Short mmCIF file of C-alpha atoms and ligand atoms in Angstrom, two decimals:
data_model
loop_
_atom_site.label_atom_id
_atom_site.label_comp_id
_atom_site.label_asym_id
_atom_site.label_seq_id
_atom_site.Cartn_x
_atom_site.Cartn_y
_atom_site.Cartn_z
CA MET A 1474 75.16 98.08 76.09
CA LEU A 1475 72.48 100.74 75.85
CA ALA A 1476 69.59 98.28 75.93
CA ALA A 1477 66.45 100.33 76.55
CA VAL A 1478 64.26 98.11 74.34
CA THR A 1479 65.92 94.67 74.50
CA GLU A 1480 66.14 94.68 78.34
CA LEU A 1481 62.48 95.64 78.73
CA HIS A 1482 60.70 93.78 81.55
CA TYR A 1483 56.96 93.44 82.12
CA GLY A 1484 55.72 95.90 84.74
CA GLU A 1485 58.63 98.30 84.18
CA GLN A 1486 57.01 100.65 81.66
CA THR A 1487 57.72 103.76 83.77
CA LEU A 1488 61.40 102.86 83.86
CA LEU A 1489 61.24 102.18 80.11
CA GLY A 1490 60.15 105.80 79.58
CA LEU A 1491 63.21 107.07 81.46
CA ASN A 1492 65.52 104.60 79.65
CA ILE A 1493 64.24 105.67 76.24
CA ALA A 1494 64.47 109.37 77.11
CA SER A 1495 68.10 108.82 78.13
CA ALA A 1496 68.90 106.73 75.02
CA ARG A 1497 67.60 109.60 72.86
CA ARG A 1498 69.98 112.02 74.59
CA TYR A 1499 73.02 109.81 73.91
CA PRO A 1500 74.18 111.18 70.53
CA ASP A 1501 74.23 114.81 71.75
CA PHE A 1502 75.67 113.80 75.12
CA VAL A 1503 78.52 111.88 73.46
CA ALA A 1504 79.25 114.74 71.05
CA GLU A 1505 79.39 117.26 73.91
CA LEU A 1506 81.49 114.97 76.12
CA GLU A 1507 83.98 114.08 73.39
CA GLU A 1508 84.36 117.77 72.60
CA ALA A 1509 84.79 118.71 76.28
CA SER A 1510 87.23 115.90 77.09
CA GLY A 1511 89.02 115.46 73.77
CA GLN A 1512 88.48 111.69 74.21
CA ASP A 1513 86.60 109.07 72.21
CA VAL A 1514 84.07 107.16 74.36
CA GLY A 1515 83.47 104.23 71.97
CA HIS A 1516 79.83 105.02 71.16
CA ARG A 1517 78.58 102.76 68.33
CA ALA A 1518 75.16 103.03 66.75
CA CYS A 1519 75.27 99.31 65.93
CA GLY A 1520 71.87 97.99 67.04
CA THR A 1521 71.10 94.72 68.84
CA LEU A 1522 69.85 91.27 67.87
CA ALA A 1523 68.09 89.15 70.51
CA VAL A 1524 67.82 85.52 69.40
CA ALA A 1525 65.94 82.37 70.42
CA PHE A 1526 67.18 78.77 70.35
CA ASP A 1527 64.23 76.55 71.11
CA SER A 1528 60.48 76.80 70.86
CA ASP A 1529 60.14 78.06 74.47
CA ASP A 1530 62.69 80.86 73.87
CA ARG A 1531 60.99 81.65 70.61
CA ALA A 1532 57.54 81.88 72.23
CA GLN A 1533 58.98 84.10 74.99
CA LEU A 1534 60.72 86.39 72.51
CA ARG A 1535 57.54 86.54 70.40
CA GLU A 1536 55.61 87.69 73.49
CA LEU A 1537 58.23 90.33 74.20
CA HIS A 1538 57.94 91.46 70.59
CA THR A 1539 54.15 91.84 70.92
CA PHE A 1540 54.61 93.81 74.14
CA GLN A 1541 57.22 96.05 72.50
CA GLN A 1542 54.89 96.66 69.54
CA GLU A 1543 52.01 97.54 71.90
CA LEU A 1544 54.28 100.14 73.45
CA GLY A 1545 55.15 101.54 70.00
CA LEU A 1546 58.81 100.49 70.19
CA GLU A 1547 60.82 99.94 67.04
CA CYS A 1548 61.73 96.28 66.59
CA ALA A 1549 61.41 93.65 63.85
CA TRP A 1550 60.92 89.88 64.00
CA LEU A 1551 63.41 87.84 61.95
CA THR A 1552 63.54 84.17 61.03
CA GLY A 1553 66.58 82.12 62.04
CA ARG A 1554 67.92 82.38 58.51
CA GLU A 1555 67.53 86.17 58.51
CA CYS A 1556 69.36 86.34 61.85
CA ARG A 1557 72.29 84.34 60.45
CA ARG A 1558 72.36 86.47 57.34
CA LEU A 1559 72.88 89.49 59.58
CA GLU A 1560 75.36 87.71 61.87
CA PRO A 1561 76.99 84.74 60.09
CA MET A 1562 78.84 83.60 63.25
CA LEU A 1563 75.54 82.71 64.98
CA ALA A 1564 74.93 79.03 65.73
CA PRO A 1565 72.87 77.14 63.14
CA GLY A 1566 70.25 76.31 65.83
CA VAL A 1567 68.98 79.90 66.10
CA ARG A 1568 65.20 79.74 65.55
CA GLY A 1569 64.36 83.41 65.23
CA GLY A 1570 65.14 86.78 66.70
CA LEU A 1571 64.30 90.38 67.35
CA ARG A 1572 66.20 93.08 65.57
CA VAL A 1573 66.31 96.34 67.53
CA ASP A 1574 68.20 98.95 65.55
CA GLY A 1575 67.95 101.61 68.29
CA ASP A 1576 69.79 99.74 71.09
CA HIS A 1577 73.41 100.82 70.77
CA GLN A 1578 76.59 100.63 72.86
CA VAL A 1579 79.21 102.79 74.54
CA ASP A 1580 82.42 101.80 76.34
CA PRO A 1581 81.76 102.43 80.06
CA ARG A 1582 85.44 102.66 81.00
CA ARG A 1583 86.17 105.25 78.34
CA LEU A 1584 82.95 107.08 79.24
CA ALA A 1585 83.96 107.35 82.91
CA ALA A 1586 87.49 108.48 82.01
CA ALA A 1587 86.14 111.14 79.64
CA LEU A 1588 83.67 112.41 82.26
CA LEU A 1589 86.52 112.84 84.77
CA THR A 1590 88.64 114.72 82.22
CA ALA A 1591 85.70 116.93 81.22
CA CYS A 1592 84.99 117.71 84.90
CA GLU A 1593 88.63 118.62 85.54
CA ARG A 1594 88.72 120.82 82.43
CA ALA A 1595 85.54 122.56 83.62
CA GLY A 1596 87.21 123.39 86.95
CA VAL A 1597 85.58 120.75 89.16
CA ASP A 1598 87.61 120.15 92.31
CA LEU A 1599 88.09 116.37 92.57
CA HIS A 1600 89.03 114.89 95.97
CA ARG A 1601 90.18 111.33 95.35
CA ALA A 1602 89.42 110.04 98.82
CA ARG A 1603 86.73 108.04 100.57
CA ALA A 1604 83.67 109.74 101.92
CA GLU A 1605 83.43 108.17 105.40
CA ARG A 1606 80.53 110.01 106.97
CA LEU A 1607 77.74 112.44 106.17
CA LEU A 1608 77.99 115.63 108.22
CA LEU A 1609 74.83 116.88 109.89
CA ASP A 1610 73.90 120.14 111.53
CA GLY A 1611 70.66 119.50 113.37
CA ASP A 1612 68.29 118.07 110.76
CA ARG A 1613 70.34 119.24 107.78
CA ALA A 1614 73.10 117.55 105.75
CA THR A 1615 76.10 119.85 105.52
CA GLY A 1616 78.74 117.81 103.62
CA VAL A 1617 80.99 114.81 104.17
CA GLU A 1618 84.00 113.79 106.21
CA LEU A 1619 86.75 112.08 104.23
CA THR A 1620 89.19 109.39 105.35
CA GLY A 1621 91.84 111.17 107.42
CA GLY A 1622 89.29 113.58 108.89
CA ALA A 1623 89.18 116.31 106.22
CA ARG A 1624 85.71 117.86 105.95
CA LEU A 1625 84.03 119.12 102.81
CA THR A 1626 81.07 121.31 103.59
CA ALA A 1627 78.30 122.00 101.11
CA GLU A 1628 74.82 123.42 100.98
CA ARG A 1629 73.73 120.31 99.09
CA THR A 1630 75.32 116.86 99.02
CA VAL A 1631 74.53 114.29 96.31
CA LEU A 1632 75.03 110.68 97.43
CA ALA A 1633 75.94 108.79 94.25
CA ALA A 1634 78.03 105.89 95.53
CA GLY A 1635 76.56 103.06 93.44
CA SER A 1636 76.00 99.81 95.30
CA LEU A 1637 77.55 101.31 98.45
CA SER A 1638 75.10 104.20 98.67
CA GLY A 1639 73.23 102.54 101.52
CA ARG A 1640 76.40 102.26 103.63
CA LEU A 1641 77.51 105.84 104.21
CA ALA A 1642 77.85 106.42 107.96
CA GLY A 1643 75.84 109.25 109.46
CA VAL A 1644 72.89 109.02 107.06
CA PRO A 1645 69.73 108.75 109.19
CA ASP A 1646 67.97 105.38 108.75
CA GLU A 1647 64.79 106.92 107.37
CA VAL A 1648 66.62 108.43 104.37
CA LEU A 1649 69.20 105.68 103.83
CA PRO A 1650 68.72 104.50 100.21
CA PRO A 1651 67.42 100.90 99.92
CA VAL A 1652 70.24 99.93 97.55
CA ARG A 1653 71.88 96.50 97.54
CA PRO A 1654 74.83 95.00 95.62
CA VAL A 1655 73.96 92.69 92.69
CA LYS A 1656 77.08 90.96 91.43
CA GLY A 1657 77.84 90.69 87.72
CA GLN A 1658 80.77 88.70 86.31
CA VAL A 1659 82.00 89.80 82.89
CA LEU A 1660 84.57 88.41 80.42
CA ARG A 1661 86.58 90.26 77.80
CA LEU A 1662 87.87 88.48 74.73
CA SER A 1663 89.73 90.00 71.83
CA VAL A 1664 88.98 89.48 68.16
CA PRO A 1665 92.17 89.05 66.11
CA GLU A 1666 92.24 90.90 62.76
CA ARG A 1667 91.79 87.64 60.81
CA TYR A 1668 88.37 86.99 62.43
CA ALA A 1669 87.04 90.56 62.10
CA PRO A 1670 84.25 91.51 61.91
CA PHE A 1671 83.32 88.70 64.27
CA LEU A 1672 79.95 90.25 65.17
CA SER A 1673 78.66 93.55 63.87
CA ARG A 1674 76.10 94.31 66.58
CA THR A 1675 75.28 93.36 70.17
CA VAL A 1676 73.86 89.83 70.26
CA ARG A 1677 71.92 88.47 73.20
CA ALA A 1678 69.82 85.47 74.16
CA VAL A 1679 68.33 83.63 77.08
CA VAL A 1680 70.18 80.33 77.39
CA ARG A 1681 68.97 77.83 80.04
CA GLY A 1682 66.87 80.57 81.60
CA GLY A 1683 69.81 82.98 82.03
CA PRO A 1684 70.50 86.00 79.83
CA VAL A 1685 73.82 86.22 78.02
CA TYR A 1686 75.05 89.03 75.80
CA LEU A 1687 78.03 89.65 73.52
CA VAL A 1688 79.04 93.24 72.82
CA PRO A 1689 81.58 93.72 70.01
CA ARG A 1690 83.58 96.90 70.61
CA GLU A 1691 85.08 99.01 67.87
CA ASN A 1692 88.58 98.35 69.23
CA GLY A 1693 88.29 94.58 68.67
CA GLU A 1694 87.23 93.73 72.21
CA LEU A 1695 84.28 91.35 72.70
CA VAL A 1696 82.53 91.72 76.06
CA VAL A 1697 80.58 88.70 77.32
CA GLY A 1698 78.23 89.27 80.23
CA ALA A 1699 76.90 88.94 82.72
CA THR A 1700 75.96 86.91 85.74
CA THR A 1701 73.33 88.25 88.16
CA GLU A 1702 74.14 87.12 91.70
CA GLU A 1703 72.75 88.17 95.08
CA LEU A 1704 75.87 87.49 97.15
CA GLY A 1705 76.31 90.70 99.13
CA TRP A 1706 79.71 92.33 98.73
CA ASP A 1707 81.44 89.35 97.14
CA THR A 1708 83.37 90.26 93.98
CA THR A 1709 85.18 86.96 93.46
CA VAL A 1710 85.50 85.84 89.86
CA THR A 1711 84.48 82.19 90.09
CA ALA A 1712 85.22 79.20 87.89
CA GLY A 1713 81.46 78.57 87.75
CA GLY A 1714 80.68 82.11 86.62
CA VAL A 1715 83.31 82.05 83.86
CA TYR A 1716 82.26 78.54 82.81
CA GLU A 1717 78.57 79.44 82.54
CA LEU A 1718 79.22 82.62 80.57
CA LEU A 1719 81.53 80.83 78.14
CA ARG A 1720 79.19 77.83 77.83
CA ASP A 1721 76.16 80.02 77.07
CA ALA A 1722 78.08 82.37 74.76
CA HIS A 1723 79.50 79.33 72.93
CA GLU A 1724 76.01 78.01 72.37
CA LEU A 1725 75.11 81.35 70.79
CA VAL A 1726 78.31 81.87 68.79
CA PRO A 1727 80.41 78.66 68.66
CA GLY A 1728 83.43 80.48 67.18
CA ILE A 1729 84.20 82.32 70.43
CA THR A 1730 86.32 79.41 71.66
CA GLU A 1731 88.96 80.49 69.10
CA LEU A 1732 89.30 83.97 70.67
CA PRO A 1733 91.88 84.95 73.30
CA LEU A 1734 90.33 85.48 76.76
CA VAL A 1735 91.97 88.68 78.00
CA GLU A 1736 90.11 89.61 81.17
CA THR A 1737 87.66 88.36 83.75
CA CYS A 1738 86.13 90.68 86.33
CA ALA A 1739 83.21 91.14 88.68
CA GLY A 1740 81.39 94.28 89.72
CA LEU A 1741 78.40 95.23 91.83
CA ARG A 1742 75.27 96.78 90.35
CA PRO A 1743 73.33 99.09 92.66
CA GLY A 1744 70.00 97.24 92.86
CA SER A 1745 66.87 98.95 94.20
CA PRO A 1746 63.57 97.31 95.26
CA ASP A 1747 61.84 98.22 91.97
CA ASN A 1748 64.97 98.10 89.73
CA ALA A 1749 64.63 101.85 89.10
CA PRO A 1750 66.96 104.65 90.20
CA LEU A 1751 66.49 107.03 93.12
CA LEU A 1752 66.87 110.60 91.88
CA GLY A 1753 66.51 113.89 93.73
CA PRO A 1754 65.96 115.27 97.22
CA THR A 1755 65.47 113.07 100.27
CA ALA A 1756 63.43 113.97 103.34
CA LEU A 1757 66.69 115.23 104.92
CA PRO A 1758 67.26 118.83 103.80
CA GLY A 1759 70.56 119.20 101.95
CA LEU A 1760 70.82 115.50 100.97
CA LEU A 1761 69.99 114.31 97.44
CA LEU A 1762 70.40 110.90 95.82
CA ALA A 1763 71.50 109.74 92.38
CA THR A 1764 71.79 105.99 92.84
CA GLY A 1765 70.04 102.60 92.46
CA HIS A 1766 70.45 102.48 88.66
CA HIS A 1767 70.85 98.67 88.77
CA ARG A 1768 71.37 97.34 85.19
CA ASN A 1769 71.02 100.74 83.51
CA GLY A 1770 73.62 103.05 85.03
CA VAL A 1771 75.48 103.74 81.81
CA LEU A 1772 72.29 104.06 79.75
CA LEU A 1773 70.83 106.48 82.31
CA THR A 1774 73.96 108.66 82.60
CA PRO A 1775 72.79 111.55 80.34
CA ILE A 1776 69.33 111.86 81.87
CA THR A 1777 70.67 111.47 85.41
CA GLY A 1778 73.10 114.33 84.79
CA ASP A 1779 70.36 116.54 83.34
CA VAL A 1780 67.87 115.73 86.11
CA MET A 1781 70.37 116.36 88.88
CA ALA A 1782 71.55 119.62 87.29
CA GLU A 1783 67.93 120.76 87.09
CA VAL A 1784 67.02 119.85 90.65
CA LEU A 1785 70.24 121.36 92.05
CA THR A 1786 69.67 124.66 90.27
CA SER A 1787 65.87 125.03 90.44
CA GLY A 1788 65.03 122.89 93.48
CA GLU A 1789 62.40 121.06 91.38
CA LEU A 1790 62.60 117.54 89.93
CA PRO A 1791 61.71 117.71 86.21
CA PRO A 1792 58.48 115.85 85.35
CA GLU A 1793 60.22 112.85 83.73
CA ALA A 1794 62.10 112.17 87.00
CA ARG A 1795 59.23 112.56 89.47
CA PRO A 1796 58.29 108.83 89.52
CA PHE A 1797 61.89 108.16 90.65
CA THR A 1798 61.90 110.32 93.77
CA PRO A 1799 63.60 108.52 96.70
CA ARG A 1800 60.51 109.38 98.75
CA ARG A 1801 58.50 106.65 97.00
CA PHE A 1802 60.04 104.06 99.34
CA ALA A 1803 59.29 106.06 102.48
CA ALA A 1804 55.67 106.35 101.29
CA ALA A 1805 55.50 102.55 100.76
CA ALA A 1806 56.93 101.95 104.25
CA ASP A 1807 54.39 104.38 105.81
CA ALA A 1808 51.64 102.44 104.04
CA GLY A 1809 52.91 99.26 105.75
CA ALA A 1810 54.47 97.58 102.68
CA ALA A 1811 57.09 94.95 103.50
CA PRO A 1812 60.69 96.07 102.88
CA ALA A 1813 61.72 94.60 99.54
CA VAL A 1814 65.48 94.77 99.95
CA PRO A 1815 67.27 91.70 101.29
CA ALA A 1816 69.97 92.51 103.84
CA ALA A 1817 73.48 92.16 102.48
CA PRO A 1818 76.16 90.36 104.51
CA ASP A 1819 78.01 92.68 106.84
CA ALA A 1820 81.65 93.01 105.84
CA ALA A 1821 81.00 95.80 103.36
CA PRO A 1822 83.65 98.14 102.04
CA SER A 1823 83.01 101.86 102.42
CA PRO A 1824 81.51 103.85 99.51
CA ALA A 1825 84.76 104.78 97.80
CA GLN A 1826 85.69 101.13 97.21
CA GLU A 1827 82.89 100.53 94.75
CA GLN A 1828 83.81 98.74 91.54
CA HIS A 1829 82.25 99.25 88.13
CA THR A 1830 81.85 96.75 85.31
N1 LIG B 722 73.03 96.05 81.60
C1 LIG B 722 73.81 94.90 81.64
C2 LIG B 722 74.03 94.28 82.93
O1 LIG B 722 73.73 94.85 83.97
O2 LIG B 722 74.53 93.19 82.97
#
């Protein structure tokens, strides 16, 4: 989902600015990418409905609505009946909800495939191998060594290895990104023709304190997500994870138990200490970062591409990206702030084994 407004958290207004700027770029980005790749990326301007079940949820959602209004964001409060009129499959217990017409969706798997095709068509040389080690010449990054020993040299190297970005060998400790894996389990169901349209927009809620969302894809797929687990490099799909997602989704939309369950999977989000990405040059000349996007990697794809293109060509981070410089963590450490990133268990795969949800 592209949930700039519905995934807003208190204290993250700076990140909200980046999320909204990226959401605004989506229509043009998708048009350009689909043209360049010849592939459809499943972008749907469908909007999102966040609903509440009990008076606590309702009060919490009301507060979020007030906060969103203070920030000038577009959203509308609906009664339970209005929510069900929009989405008739919702449970009768829904007490109210927030309609956010600007939070859309794109299919991340199709997006990644289209980006690869577009890169190949543009003449990008893709090496499908693991980057094992950063190469250094004195105090300068000069490229990477791949599995098997091949070396790729470069004036500038962008480390963009998702949750594994903090594990690349050879990166000096003081510039190693403080990125940790945050596990998310996801289910995919399919909506048979006779039930369509099952949902017409993304529907989300907080059930028993945990967020659950249902994203209906154009191709009849219904994505149910996602757990948030701090378990290091573990990507096991667990009975408990699947049970909790189905239980919470069922509470929201009871009819889902009729749908075929076609896939379960788990991936690792690249979490950073302040939940915001690290974009741009590090203190090591020649090494830049584009990582730590946590829950917003797909949403932030267009702006990350633009920001990195700008900094690689001009040497300057554009103003909208300056709050996200990787150097903000070094500055906090110099000021004596406690490190905010919990250590992950050791047996980590190397960067090229990262998985995406
Ligand atoms: N943005 C959705 C998630 O990370 O689960």
